[in-house]
């Protein structure tokens, strides 16, 4: 009997289960990950919402801005800043995702740069 007990003791293994801790992302990493198009899921619904955002800004906000600044500047400011804000908020609501402020800021800054440049170029061509 004692021989059996020794054998069991030698083969006894202890397993320790631990949970893998995910490293916390910094604010800059969250900003950098969302500075691009990866967060935009394009489908029929999102395309319609994008068009509505552009139309809303074109019909309501740009004429109001034209009273304060010039037409070209109103076009750049309207589509650059206001449309970017609406697009970021509507995509957040469409995707129903929990996002941190820094993720939204990265998305917003990316769209502001992109839409401001394209609006400026379109304003020059018209």
Coordinates of C-alpha atoms in Angstrom, one line a residue:
X1 CA 0.0 0.0 0.0
X2 CA 2.7 2.4 0.8
X3 CA 4.3 1.8 -2.6
X4 CA 1.1 2.8 -4.3
X5 CA 0.9 6.0 -2.3
X6 CA 4.4 7.0 -3.3
X7 CA 3.6 6.4 -7.0
X8 CA 0.5 8.6 -6.8
X9 CA 2.5 11.3 -5.1
X10 CA 5.1 11.2 -7.8
X11 CA 2.5 11.5 -10.5
X12 CA 0.5 14.1 -8.8
X13 CA 0.4 17.3 -10.8
X14 CA -1.1 20.5 -9.7
X15 CA -2.7 22.8 -12.3
X16 CA -3.1 26.4 -11.7
X17 CA -5.6 28.1 -13.9
X18 CA -5.1 31.8 -14.4
X19 CA -6.9 34.4 -16.4
X20 CA -4.9 36.1 -19.1
X21 CA -4.9 39.8 -18.4
X22 CA -5.3 41.9 -21.5
X23 CA -2.9 44.9 -21.6
X24 CA -4.6 48.3 -21.2
X25 CA -4.4 50.4 -24.4
X26 CA -3.2 54.0 -24.0
X27 CA -5.2 56.9 -25.2
X28 CA -2.7 57.4 -28.1
X29 CA -3.1 53.8 -29.2
X30 CA -6.9 54.1 -29.2
X31 CA -6.6 57.3 -31.2
X32 CA -4.2 55.8 -33.6
X33 CA -6.2 52.6 -34.2
X34 CA -9.3 54.7 -35.1
X35 CA -7.5 57.1 -37.4
X36 CA -8.7 55.4 -40.6
X37 CA -11.6 53.8 -42.3
X38 CA -11.6 50.4 -40.5
X39 CA -14.4 51.5 -38.1
X40 CA -16.7 52.2 -41.0
X41 CA -18.9 49.3 -42.0
X42 CA -20.4 50.2 -45.4
X43 CA -23.7 48.7 -46.3
X44 CA -27.0 50.0 -47.7
X45 CA -28.2 51.5 -44.4
X46 CA -24.9 53.2 -43.7
X47 CA -24.7 54.6 -47.2
X48 CA -28.2 56.1 -46.9
X49 CA -27.4 57.6 -43.6
X50 CA -24.1 59.1 -45.0
X51 CA -26.1 60.7 -47.9
X52 CA -28.7 62.1 -45.4
X53 CA -25.8 63.6 -43.3
X54 CA -24.3 65.3 -46.4
X55 CA -27.7 66.5 -47.5
X56 CA -28.6 67.9 -44.1
X57 CA -25.4 69.8 -43.8
X58 CA -25.8 71.1 -47.4
X59 CA -29.3 72.3 -47.0
X60 CA -29.3 73.6 -43.5
X61 CA -25.8 74.4 -42.1
X62 CA -23.9 75.7 -45.2
X63 CA -26.5 78.4 -46.1
X64 CA -26.3 79.6 -42.4
X65 CA -22.5 79.7 -42.5
X66 CA -22.6 81.6 -45.8
X67 CA -24.1 84.5 -43.9
X68 CA -21.1 84.7 -41.6
X69 CA -18.2 83.6 -43.9
X70 CA -17.7 83.3 -47.7
X71 CA -19.2 80.5 -49.7
X72 CA -16.0 78.5 -50.2
X73 CA -15.1 78.7 -46.5
X74 CA -18.7 77.8 -45.5
X75 CA -18.5 74.7 -47.8
X76 CA -15.2 73.6 -46.2
X77 CA -16.3 74.3 -42.6
X78 CA -19.7 72.7 -43.1
X79 CA -18.5 69.5 -44.7
X80 CA -15.2 69.4 -42.8
X81 CA -16.4 69.9 -39.3
X82 CA -20.1 69.5 -39.1
X83 CA -20.5 66.5 -41.5
X84 CA -17.6 64.8 -39.8
X85 CA -19.2 65.2 -36.5
X86 CA -22.6 63.8 -37.8
X87 CA -20.9 60.9 -39.5
X88 CA -19.0 59.8 -36.4
X89 CA -22.1 60.1 -34.2
X90 CA -24.4 58.3 -36.6
X91 CA -21.9 55.4 -37.2
X92 CA -21.5 55.1 -33.4
X93 CA -25.3 54.8 -33.1
X94 CA -25.6 52.5 -36.1
X95 CA -22.9 50.0 -34.9
X96 CA -24.2 50.2 -31.3
X97 CA -20.7 49.9 -29.9
X98 CA -19.2 51.1 -26.7
X99 CA -16.5 53.6 -27.6
X100 CA -14.1 55.7 -25.6
X101 CA -13.8 59.4 -26.2
X102 CA -10.3 58.9 -27.7
X103 CA -11.7 56.5 -30.3
X104 CA -14.3 59.0 -31.3
X105 CA -11.7 61.8 -31.4
X106 CA -9.5 59.7 -33.7
X107 CA -12.4 59.0 -36.1
X108 CA -13.4 62.7 -36.0
X109 CA -10.0 64.1 -36.7
X110 CA -9.5 61.7 -39.6
X111 CA -12.8 62.7 -41.2
X112 CA -12.2 66.4 -40.6
X113 CA -8.9 66.2 -42.5
X114 CA -10.2 64.1 -45.3
X115 CA -13.5 66.0 -45.8
X116 CA -11.9 69.4 -45.4
X117 CA -9.3 68.7 -48.1
X118 CA -11.8 67.2 -50.5
X119 CA -14.3 70.1 -49.9
X120 CA -11.5 72.7 -50.5
X121 CA -10.5 71.0 -53.7
X122 CA -14.1 70.8 -54.9
X123 CA -14.6 74.4 -54.0
X124 CA -11.6 75.4 -56.1
X125 CA -12.9 73.4 -59.1
X126 CA -16.3 75.0 -59.0

